[in-house]
mmCIF file of C-alpha atoms and ligand atoms in Angstrom:
data_model
loop_
_atom_site.group_PDB
_atom_site.id
_atom_site.type_symbol
_atom_site.label_atom_id
_atom_site.label_comp_id
_atom_site.label_asym_id
_atom_site.label_seq_id
_atom_site.Cartn_x
_atom_site.Cartn_y
_atom_site.Cartn_z
ATOM 1 C CA MET R 27 -11.546 -77.096 67.578
ATOM 2 C CA ARG R 28 -9.810 -79.812 67.532
ATOM 3 C CA LYS R 29 -5.584 -79.211 67.830
ATOM 4 C CA ALA R 30 -2.848 -78.678 65.247
ATOM 5 C CA VAL R 31 -0.402 -81.377 65.477
ATOM 6 C CA ILE R 32 2.056 -83.489 63.864
ATOM 7 C CA LEU R 33 1.752 -87.436 65.393
ATOM 8 C CA ILE R 34 5.123 -89.945 65.362
ATOM 9 C CA SER R 35 3.974 -93.354 66.271
ATOM 10 C CA GLY R 36 6.645 -95.615 67.558
ATOM 11 C CA ALA R 37 8.676 -92.668 69.432
ATOM 12 C CA ASN R 38 10.351 -94.245 71.578
ATOM 13 C CA GLY R 39 11.673 -95.867 69.171
ATOM 14 C CA GLU R 40 16.071 -95.055 68.168
ATOM 15 C CA ILE R 41 14.435 -93.272 65.461
ATOM 16 C CA GLY R 42 11.703 -91.705 67.375
ATOM 17 C CA HIS R 43 14.117 -90.348 69.810
ATOM 18 C CA GLY R 44 16.969 -88.867 67.566
ATOM 19 C CA LEU R 45 13.351 -87.308 64.778
ATOM 20 C CA ILE R 46 11.714 -85.783 68.527
ATOM 21 C CA ARG R 47 14.814 -83.788 69.220
ATOM 22 C CA SER R 48 15.201 -82.519 65.646
ATOM 23 C CA LEU R 49 11.475 -81.570 65.381
ATOM 24 C CA SER R 50 11.030 -79.836 68.246
ATOM 25 C CA GLU R 51 14.051 -77.745 68.189
ATOM 26 C CA LYS R 52 13.198 -75.968 64.468
ATOM 27 C CA GLY R 53 9.914 -75.739 66.025
ATOM 28 C CA GLY R 54 6.766 -75.877 63.944
ATOM 29 C CA LEU R 55 3.194 -77.364 64.500
ATOM 30 C CA PRO R 56 3.026 -79.352 68.735
ATOM 31 C CA ILE R 57 4.158 -83.056 68.859
ATOM 32 C CA VAL R 58 1.936 -85.350 69.827
ATOM 33 C CA THR R 59 3.420 -88.997 70.465
ATOM 34 C CA LEU R 60 2.086 -92.904 70.430
ATOM 35 C CA ASP R 61 3.750 -95.463 71.648
ATOM 36 C CA ILE R 62 2.932 -98.800 73.224
ATOM 37 C CA ASP R 63 5.541 -97.795 75.739
ATOM 38 C CA GLN R 64 6.313 -95.233 78.336
ATOM 39 C CA LEU R 65 7.606 -91.523 75.963
ATOM 40 C CA ASP R 66 11.913 -92.036 77.311
ATOM 41 C CA SER R 67 10.866 -88.977 80.325
ATOM 42 C CA SER R 68 14.026 -87.364 78.911
ATOM 43 C CA LEU R 69 11.722 -86.200 76.416
ATOM 44 C CA ASN R 70 8.124 -85.473 77.668
ATOM 45 C CA SER R 71 9.493 -82.259 77.855
ATOM 46 C CA THR R 72 9.460 -81.559 73.836
ATOM 47 C CA VAL R 73 6.305 -83.050 73.082
ATOM 48 C CA GLN R 74 2.215 -81.765 73.700
ATOM 49 C CA ASP R 75 1.482 -85.041 74.129
ATOM 50 C CA ALA R 76 3.124 -88.755 75.047
ATOM 51 C CA ILE R 77 -0.400 -91.178 74.571
ATOM 52 C CA ILE R 78 0.736 -94.642 75.397
ATOM 53 C CA GLY R 79 -1.587 -97.093 73.089
ATOM 54 C CA ASN R 80 -1.306 -99.480 70.300
ATOM 55 C CA ILE R 81 -1.193 -98.599 67.003
ATOM 56 C CA LEU R 82 -4.240 -101.391 65.884
ATOM 57 C CA ASP R 83 -6.355 -100.214 68.844
ATOM 58 C CA ARG R 84 -8.910 -98.960 66.124
ATOM 59 C CA ASN R 85 -10.597 -97.286 68.717
ATOM 60 C CA LEU R 86 -8.050 -95.335 70.319
ATOM 61 C CA LEU R 87 -6.499 -93.793 66.428
ATOM 62 C CA GLN R 88 -10.427 -92.467 66.192
ATOM 63 C CA ARG R 89 -9.836 -90.940 69.169
ATOM 64 C CA LEU R 90 -6.764 -88.917 68.340
ATOM 65 C CA ASN R 91 -9.128 -87.918 65.081
ATOM 66 C CA ALA R 92 -11.101 -86.180 67.352
ATOM 67 C CA GLU R 93 -8.993 -84.874 69.123
ATOM 68 C CA PHE R 94 -6.949 -83.361 67.143
ATOM 69 C CA GLU R 95 -5.890 -82.021 63.844
ATOM 70 C CA ILE R 96 -2.445 -83.915 62.238
ATOM 71 C CA SER R 97 -1.196 -81.727 58.918
ATOM 72 C CA ALA R 98 1.901 -84.704 59.163
ATOM 73 C CA ILE R 99 2.034 -88.719 60.497
ATOM 74 C CA TYR R 100 5.942 -89.942 61.166
ATOM 75 C CA HIS R 101 4.792 -93.606 61.056
ATOM 76 C CA LEU R 102 8.170 -95.427 62.480
ATOM 77 C CA ALA R 103 6.436 -98.418 64.726
ATOM 78 C CA ALA R 104 7.503 -101.810 64.138
ATOM 79 C CA VAL R 105 8.732 -104.982 64.205
ATOM 80 C CA LEU R 106 11.782 -104.682 63.282
ATOM 81 C CA SER R 107 13.357 -108.274 61.587
ATOM 82 C CA LYS R 108 14.719 -110.995 63.970
ATOM 83 C CA ARG R 109 11.705 -110.409 66.019
ATOM 84 C CA ALA R 110 10.336 -110.935 63.086
ATOM 85 C CA GLU R 111 11.006 -114.259 62.719
ATOM 86 C CA PHE R 112 10.418 -115.196 65.601
ATOM 87 C CA SER R 113 6.847 -113.989 65.615
ATOM 88 C CA PRO R 114 5.860 -113.412 61.861
ATOM 89 C CA MET R 115 2.131 -112.941 62.406
ATOM 90 C CA THR R 116 2.589 -110.740 65.456
ATOM 91 C CA ALA R 117 5.071 -108.684 62.776
ATOM 92 C CA HIS R 118 2.148 -108.587 60.556
ATOM 93 C CA ASP R 119 -0.337 -107.808 61.932
ATOM 94 C CA VAL R 120 1.862 -104.598 63.525
ATOM 95 C CA ASN R 121 3.472 -103.583 60.668
ATOM 96 C CA VAL R 122 1.207 -103.918 57.783
ATOM 97 C CA GLY R 123 -1.775 -104.303 60.296
ATOM 98 C CA GLY R 124 -0.302 -100.322 62.020
ATOM 99 C CA THR R 125 0.639 -99.093 58.896
ATOM 100 C CA ILE R 126 -2.719 -98.928 57.077
ATOM 101 C CA ASN R 127 -4.758 -97.929 60.642
ATOM 102 C CA MET R 128 -2.530 -95.784 60.022
ATOM 103 C CA LEU R 129 -2.909 -94.225 56.658
ATOM 104 C CA ASP R 130 -6.897 -95.117 57.533
ATOM 105 C CA LEU R 131 -6.251 -91.575 59.756
ATOM 106 C CA ALA R 132 -3.600 -89.759 57.045
ATOM 107 C CA MET R 133 -6.943 -90.605 54.873
ATOM 108 C CA GLU R 134 -9.576 -89.052 57.850
ATOM 109 C CA GLN R 135 -7.361 -86.137 58.157
ATOM 110 C CA ALA R 136 -7.623 -85.217 54.386
ATOM 111 C CA THR R 137 -10.634 -85.061 53.737
ATOM 112 C CA SER R 138 -12.369 -83.748 56.467
ATOM 113 C CA ARG R 139 -9.694 -80.810 56.121
ATOM 114 C CA GLY R 140 -9.342 -81.009 52.411
ATOM 115 C CA LYS R 141 -5.778 -80.315 53.187
ATOM 116 C CA THR R 142 -2.622 -83.059 52.026
ATOM 117 C CA VAL R 143 -1.633 -84.596 55.310
ATOM 118 C CA LYS R 144 2.030 -85.253 54.964
ATOM 119 C CA PHE R 145 2.969 -89.372 55.509
ATOM 120 C CA PHE R 146 6.341 -90.243 56.465
ATOM 121 C CA PHE R 147 7.336 -94.218 56.489
ATOM 122 C CA PRO R 148 10.806 -95.487 57.250
ATOM 123 C CA SER R 149 11.820 -99.048 54.831
ATOM 124 C CA SER R 150 14.483 -100.607 54.992
ATOM 125 C CA ILE R 151 17.359 -102.360 52.745
ATOM 126 C CA ALA R 152 15.334 -105.167 53.888
ATOM 127 C CA VAL R 153 13.387 -105.432 50.906
ATOM 128 C CA TYR R 154 15.731 -106.218 48.701
ATOM 129 C CA GLY R 155 16.869 -110.076 48.361
ATOM 130 C CA MET R 156 20.307 -110.396 46.528
ATOM 131 C CA GLY R 157 19.122 -114.163 45.746
ATOM 132 C CA SER R 158 22.885 -114.988 47.548
ATOM 133 C CA GLY R 159 25.893 -114.315 48.989
ATOM 134 C CA GLU R 160 27.762 -114.477 45.586
ATOM 135 C CA ASN R 161 24.893 -112.107 43.359
ATOM 136 C CA LYS R 162 25.323 -109.414 46.574
ATOM 137 C CA GLY R 163 29.579 -110.136 46.073
ATOM 138 C CA ASN R 164 28.372 -109.842 41.918
ATOM 139 C CA ALA R 165 26.014 -106.615 42.033
ATOM 140 C CA GLY R 166 28.148 -104.327 43.587
ATOM 141 C CA SER R 167 25.284 -100.751 44.107
ATOM 142 C CA ILE R 168 21.686 -101.572 43.298
ATOM 143 C CA THR R 169 18.675 -98.432 42.950
ATOM 144 C CA GLU R 170 15.875 -98.749 44.225
ATOM 145 C CA ASP R 171 13.886 -100.806 41.549
ATOM 146 C CA ASP R 172 16.727 -103.665 41.325
ATOM 147 C CA PHE R 173 16.140 -106.732 43.234
ATOM 148 C CA ARG R 174 13.430 -106.724 44.988
ATOM 149 C CA SER R 175 12.969 -110.503 46.051
ATOM 150 C CA PRO R 176 12.893 -109.882 49.823
ATOM 151 C CA GLU R 177 13.774 -113.538 52.209
ATOM 152 C CA THR R 178 12.084 -111.477 55.797
ATOM 153 C CA MET R 179 8.567 -110.816 56.770
ATOM 154 C CA TYR R 180 10.085 -108.554 57.546
ATOM 155 C CA GLY R 181 11.094 -107.288 54.344
ATOM 156 C CA CYS R 182 7.552 -108.208 53.087
ATOM 157 C CA ASN R 183 6.014 -105.898 54.881
ATOM 158 C CA LYS R 184 8.341 -103.012 54.021
ATOM 159 C CA LEU R 185 7.508 -103.221 50.566
ATOM 160 C CA TYR R 186 4.658 -104.003 50.650
ATOM 161 C CA CYS R 187 3.286 -101.055 53.057
ATOM 162 C CA GLU R 188 5.482 -98.438 50.839
ATOM 163 C CA ASN R 189 3.086 -100.096 47.672
ATOM 164 C CA LEU R 190 0.116 -99.237 49.708
ATOM 165 C CA GLY R 191 1.793 -95.911 50.549
ATOM 166 C CA ILE R 192 1.610 -95.314 46.869
ATOM 167 C CA TYR R 193 -2.114 -96.444 46.936
ATOM 168 C CA PHE R 194 -3.190 -94.060 49.541
ATOM 169 C CA SER R 195 -1.381 -91.210 48.284
ATOM 170 C CA ASN R 196 -2.595 -91.861 44.514
ATOM 171 C CA HIS R 197 -4.736 -93.876 43.403
ATOM 172 C CA TYR R 198 -7.125 -94.144 46.291
ATOM 173 C CA LYS R 199 -10.848 -95.437 45.499
ATOM 174 C CA ARG R 200 -9.900 -94.978 42.512
ATOM 175 C CA LEU R 201 -13.298 -95.070 41.331
ATOM 176 C CA SER R 202 -15.457 -93.780 43.144
ATOM 177 C CA ALA R 203 -16.933 -89.733 42.203
ATOM 178 C CA GLU R 204 -14.562 -88.674 44.408
ATOM 179 C CA SER R 205 -10.937 -88.998 43.801
ATOM 180 C CA SER R 206 -8.694 -88.981 47.301
ATOM 181 C CA ALA R 207 -5.402 -88.394 45.221
ATOM 182 C CA GLY R 208 -2.885 -86.276 46.664
ATOM 183 C CA LEU R 209 -3.980 -85.938 49.668
ATOM 184 C CA ILE R 210 -2.072 -88.202 51.324
ATOM 185 C CA ASP R 211 1.353 -86.981 50.295
ATOM 186 C CA PHE R 212 3.413 -90.439 50.817
ATOM 187 C CA ARG R 213 7.637 -90.601 51.620
ATOM 188 C CA ALA R 214 9.498 -93.320 51.962
ATOM 189 C CA ILE R 215 13.299 -93.505 53.169
ATOM 190 C CA ARG R 216 14.781 -97.527 52.448
ATOM 191 C CA PHE R 217 17.018 -96.948 55.468
ATOM 192 C CA PRO R 218 20.442 -98.718 55.463
ATOM 193 C CA GLY R 219 21.573 -100.401 59.578
ATOM 194 C CA LEU R 220 21.964 -96.965 61.247
ATOM 195 C CA ILE R 221 23.745 -96.295 64.349
ATOM 196 C CA SER R 222 23.217 -94.324 67.679
ATOM 197 C CA ALA R 223 25.379 -93.915 70.638
ATOM 198 C CA VAL R 224 22.480 -92.713 72.561
ATOM 199 C CA THR R 225 19.723 -95.071 72.138
ATOM 200 C CA ARG R 226 20.490 -99.610 71.728
ATOM 201 C CA PRO R 227 18.899 -101.602 69.376
ATOM 202 C CA THR R 228 16.210 -104.279 69.710
ATOM 203 C CA GLY R 229 15.147 -106.191 67.801
ATOM 204 C CA GLY R 230 16.648 -106.083 63.971
ATOM 205 C CA THR R 231 19.866 -107.668 62.063
ATOM 206 C CA THR R 232 21.321 -104.632 61.030
ATOM 207 C CA ASP R 233 21.961 -105.218 65.083
ATOM 208 C CA TYR R 234 25.453 -106.405 65.067
ATOM 209 C CA GLY R 235 28.015 -102.850 64.375
ATOM 210 C CA PRO R 236 26.104 -100.829 66.789
ATOM 211 C CA GLU R 237 25.729 -103.946 69.748
ATOM 212 C CA MET R 238 29.333 -104.408 69.847
ATOM 213 C CA ILE R 239 30.333 -100.485 69.345
ATOM 214 C CA HIS R 240 27.673 -100.031 72.688
ATOM 215 C CA ALA R 241 29.497 -103.323 74.173
ATOM 216 C CA ALA R 242 32.854 -101.499 74.222
ATOM 217 C CA ALA R 243 31.940 -98.565 75.429
ATOM 218 C CA GLN R 244 30.709 -100.931 78.897
ATOM 219 C CA SER R 245 33.810 -103.300 79.005
ATOM 220 C CA GLN R 246 31.446 -106.398 78.008
ATOM 221 C CA PRO R 247 32.520 -108.695 74.984
ATOM 222 C CA TYR R 248 30.989 -109.141 72.669
ATOM 223 C CA VAL R 249 30.365 -112.163 69.969
ATOM 224 C CA CYS R 250 29.517 -111.434 66.251
ATOM 225 C CA PHE R 251 26.741 -113.304 65.425
ATOM 226 C CA VAL R 252 27.601 -112.579 61.547
ATOM 227 C CA ARG R 253 31.215 -113.222 59.466
ATOM 228 C CA GLU R 254 33.988 -110.775 59.248
ATOM 229 C CA THR R 255 33.485 -110.103 55.620
ATOM 230 C CA THR R 256 29.973 -109.467 55.399
ATOM 231 C CA SER R 257 29.256 -105.698 54.909
ATOM 232 C CA LEU R 258 26.262 -104.281 55.055
ATOM 233 C CA PRO R 259 25.558 -100.332 54.218
ATOM 234 C CA PHE R 260 25.319 -98.193 57.411
ATOM 235 C CA MET R 261 24.446 -94.608 58.727
ATOM 236 C CA THR R 262 24.965 -92.805 61.459
ATOM 237 C CA MET R 263 21.254 -92.077 63.677
ATOM 238 C CA PRO R 264 21.976 -88.310 63.600
ATOM 239 C CA ASP R 265 22.700 -88.370 59.027
ATOM 240 C CA ALA R 266 19.038 -90.308 59.287
ATOM 241 C CA ILE R 267 17.402 -88.071 61.219
ATOM 242 C CA ARG R 268 19.182 -85.346 58.581
ATOM 243 C CA ALA R 269 17.039 -87.055 55.347
ATOM 244 C CA ILE R 270 13.449 -87.664 57.020
ATOM 245 C CA VAL R 271 13.791 -83.790 57.796
ATOM 246 C CA LYS R 272 15.446 -83.001 54.487
ATOM 247 C CA LEU R 273 12.995 -85.486 52.474
ATOM 248 C CA MET R 274 9.557 -83.654 54.777
ATOM 249 C CA ASP R 275 10.575 -80.560 53.525
ATOM 250 C CA SER R 276 10.977 -81.011 50.678
ATOM 251 C CA PRO R 277 8.954 -79.227 47.528
ATOM 252 C CA PRO R 278 6.737 -82.545 46.388
ATOM 253 C CA ASP R 279 7.561 -81.468 41.976
ATOM 254 C CA SER R 280 11.360 -82.184 43.734
ATOM 255 C CA LEU R 281 10.656 -85.601 43.635
ATOM 256 C CA SER R 282 10.565 -87.974 40.909
ATOM 257 C CA ARG R 283 9.677 -91.234 43.474
ATOM 258 C CA SER R 284 8.083 -91.963 46.023
ATOM 259 C CA VAL R 285 11.067 -94.187 47.771
ATOM 260 C CA TYR R 286 14.369 -93.627 48.379
ATOM 261 C CA HIS R 287 17.249 -95.456 49.741
ATOM 262 C CA ILE R 288 20.282 -93.560 51.166
ATOM 263 C CA MET R 289 23.189 -94.902 52.335
ATOM 264 C CA ALA R 290 26.656 -93.559 54.245
ATOM 265 C CA PHE R 291 29.048 -95.992 53.791
ATOM 266 C CA SER R 292 28.974 -99.511 53.905
ATOM 267 C CA ALA R 293 31.524 -101.463 55.522
ATOM 268 C CA ALA R 294 32.080 -104.876 56.796
ATOM 269 C CA ALA R 295 31.591 -106.656 60.868
ATOM 270 C CA LEU R 296 35.936 -106.500 60.956
ATOM 271 C CA GLN R 297 36.140 -103.285 59.634
ATOM 272 C CA PHE R 298 34.314 -102.180 63.055
ATOM 273 C CA LYS R 299 36.332 -104.460 65.011
ATOM 274 C CA GLU R 300 39.083 -102.066 64.139
ATOM 275 C CA LYS R 301 37.410 -99.508 64.158
ATOM 276 C CA ILE R 302 36.033 -100.091 68.225
ATOM 277 C CA LEU R 303 39.717 -101.560 69.033
ATOM 278 C CA SER R 304 41.342 -98.020 67.767
ATOM 279 C CA TYR R 305 39.401 -96.466 70.815
ATOM 280 C CA PHE R 306 39.067 -98.879 72.679
ATOM 281 C CA PRO R 307 42.039 -101.595 72.454
ATOM 282 C CA GLU R 308 41.066 -103.033 76.083
ATOM 283 C CA ALA R 309 38.010 -104.540 73.668
ATOM 284 C CA GLU R 310 36.943 -107.740 73.359
ATOM 285 C CA ILE R 311 35.308 -108.878 69.899
ATOM 286 C CA ASN R 312 34.733 -112.707 68.963
ATOM 287 C CA PHE R 313 33.370 -113.874 65.894
ATOM 288 C CA LEU R 314 31.099 -116.654 66.333
ATOM 289 C CA VAL R 315 28.896 -117.137 62.798
ATOM 290 C CA ASN R 316 24.676 -117.302 63.327
ATOM 291 C CA ASP R 317 24.114 -119.085 59.407
ATOM 292 C CA LYS R 318 20.486 -118.774 60.265
ATOM 293 C CA ARG R 319 21.009 -115.525 60.659
ATOM 294 C CA GLN R 320 24.617 -114.529 58.693
ATOM 295 C CA SER R 321 21.000 -115.933 55.330
ATOM 296 C CA ILE R 322 19.524 -112.762 56.004
ATOM 297 C CA VAL R 323 22.457 -110.581 56.125
ATOM 298 C CA ASP R 324 23.805 -112.023 52.604
ATOM 299 C CA SER R 325 20.017 -111.373 51.545
ATOM 300 C CA TRP R 326 20.684 -107.497 52.146
ATOM 301 C CA PRO R 327 23.643 -105.163 50.129
ATOM 302 C CA ALA R 328 25.920 -104.805 50.674
ATOM 303 C CA GLU R 329 25.533 -101.491 48.783
ATOM 304 C CA VAL R 330 23.159 -98.401 47.927
ATOM 305 C CA ASP R 331 23.318 -95.647 44.720
ATOM 306 C CA ASP R 332 21.575 -93.419 46.172
ATOM 307 C CA SER R 333 21.881 -90.845 43.439
ATOM 308 C CA PRO R 334 17.862 -90.070 43.172
ATOM 309 C CA ALA R 335 17.760 -88.944 46.319
ATOM 310 C CA ARG R 336 21.360 -86.424 46.176
ATOM 311 C CA GLN R 337 20.076 -85.845 42.288
ATOM 312 C CA ASP R 338 15.668 -84.542 43.798
ATOM 313 C CA TRP R 339 16.168 -83.758 47.651
ATOM 314 C CA GLY R 340 20.585 -83.332 48.020
ATOM 315 C CA TRP R 341 20.925 -86.359 50.069
ATOM 316 C CA LYS R 342 24.412 -85.969 51.545
ATOM 317 C CA PRO R 343 25.580 -87.316 54.403
ATOM 318 C CA LYS R 344 27.874 -85.894 56.898
ATOM 319 C CA HIS R 345 29.435 -89.477 58.470
ATOM 320 C CA ASP R 346 31.465 -91.613 56.658
ATOM 321 C CA LEU R 347 33.164 -94.278 58.321
ATOM 322 C CA ASP R 348 35.816 -92.437 60.010
ATOM 323 C CA SER R 349 34.383 -89.400 60.742
ATOM 324 C CA ALA R 350 30.944 -91.465 62.308
ATOM 325 C CA PHE R 351 33.550 -92.606 65.227
ATOM 326 C CA ASP R 352 35.569 -89.670 65.332
ATOM 327 C CA ASP R 353 33.450 -87.070 65.579
ATOM 328 C CA TYR R 354 29.728 -88.935 66.780
ATOM 329 C CA ILE R 355 30.345 -92.638 68.360
ATOM 330 C CA ILE R 356 33.011 -92.155 70.296
ATOM 331 C CA PRO R 357 32.162 -89.008 72.260
ATOM 332 C CA GLU R 358 28.999 -89.327 72.233
ATOM 333 C CA ILE R 359 29.472 -93.027 73.601
ATOM 334 C CA ARG R 360 31.877 -91.773 75.801
ATOM 335 C CA ARG R 361 29.898 -89.364 77.611
ATOM 336 C CA ARG R 362 26.775 -92.127 77.215
ATOM 337 C CA TYR R 363 28.158 -94.107 80.001
ATOM 338 C CA ALA R 364 30.603 -91.878 81.790
ATOM 339 C CA GLU R 365 26.976 -90.538 82.625
HETATM 340 N N1 LIG V 25 17.687 -101.968 60.884
HETATM 341 C C1 LIG V 25 16.725 -102.963 60.815
HETATM 342 C C2 LIG V 25 16.633 -104.321 61.278
HETATM 343 O O1 LIG V 25 17.906 -105.226 60.872
HETATM 344 C C3 LIG V 25 16.534 -103.146 58.802
HETATM 345 O O2 LIG V 25 15.882 -102.073 58.760
HETATM 346 O O3 LIG V 25 15.806 -104.677 60.914
#
């Protein structure tokens, strides 16, 4: 008998940390994790099996397929936007090759059991390409279907994988005798910058927001690589986790699309600095613009219109900029660095 589980790839990353805790508290099927690194030991008691391995290792995926009955996959493994610009081929291998392997695993599982497998994919504001800083300023709050011309390898990978997920859900092998449509239930969220008080981001571009906060909490100086006036949408990690759980729990007929974008607040880098100074008055935060990294941030929107997510599955962030700091970031981060 295969063991009934849910599978989380890239589980040791920032989203994984929050998602594992949330899903294990919620109860339900045991969790199996897959990550290239060892899972943070503090999470061990919440998972049934923490497998160390590469999502590109097809032998390993075949073993998982034989051993487990997987009803949902949360495919979080990815090379983020900064690292991807230094190693585009590796990023493509991991982000695209890894995603199609996981979709294929989901399809094998669904076909062998004749049951739908749910698939969650974290996409990103990186799928957008605003064209210029001026367009970004003029565009205001954009819809999911606007400006889908990514300028980064990571953004190209995410946009393509969204389409792969939709293909596996709706049109897989459309010319073969047996239709496979509906065997995968693919759902994706394009996330804005995420801020966790318990983990530190690595390898991304939106990292300047959380990095600034973590540096201040540790009394370290921070040099921010974007202009003071640069704005991006953000949200706290607990809001992101709530969103994933809510979207995945929604009945299929309530969803008008497979891919939604969401945000909680749009903030300029200077607003982060001012907020941080109000809690850590000694914090040393300076701005030294890195034009290349600035150009990536300028290609991402300052705001997204998330009304489809609000209407279809009741998305509503708990934290705006003020409550993000007051109720989550500051208390948690103080606790974290006091330990
Ligand atoms: N936070 C990601 C990055 O900066 C974007 O999804 O790469």
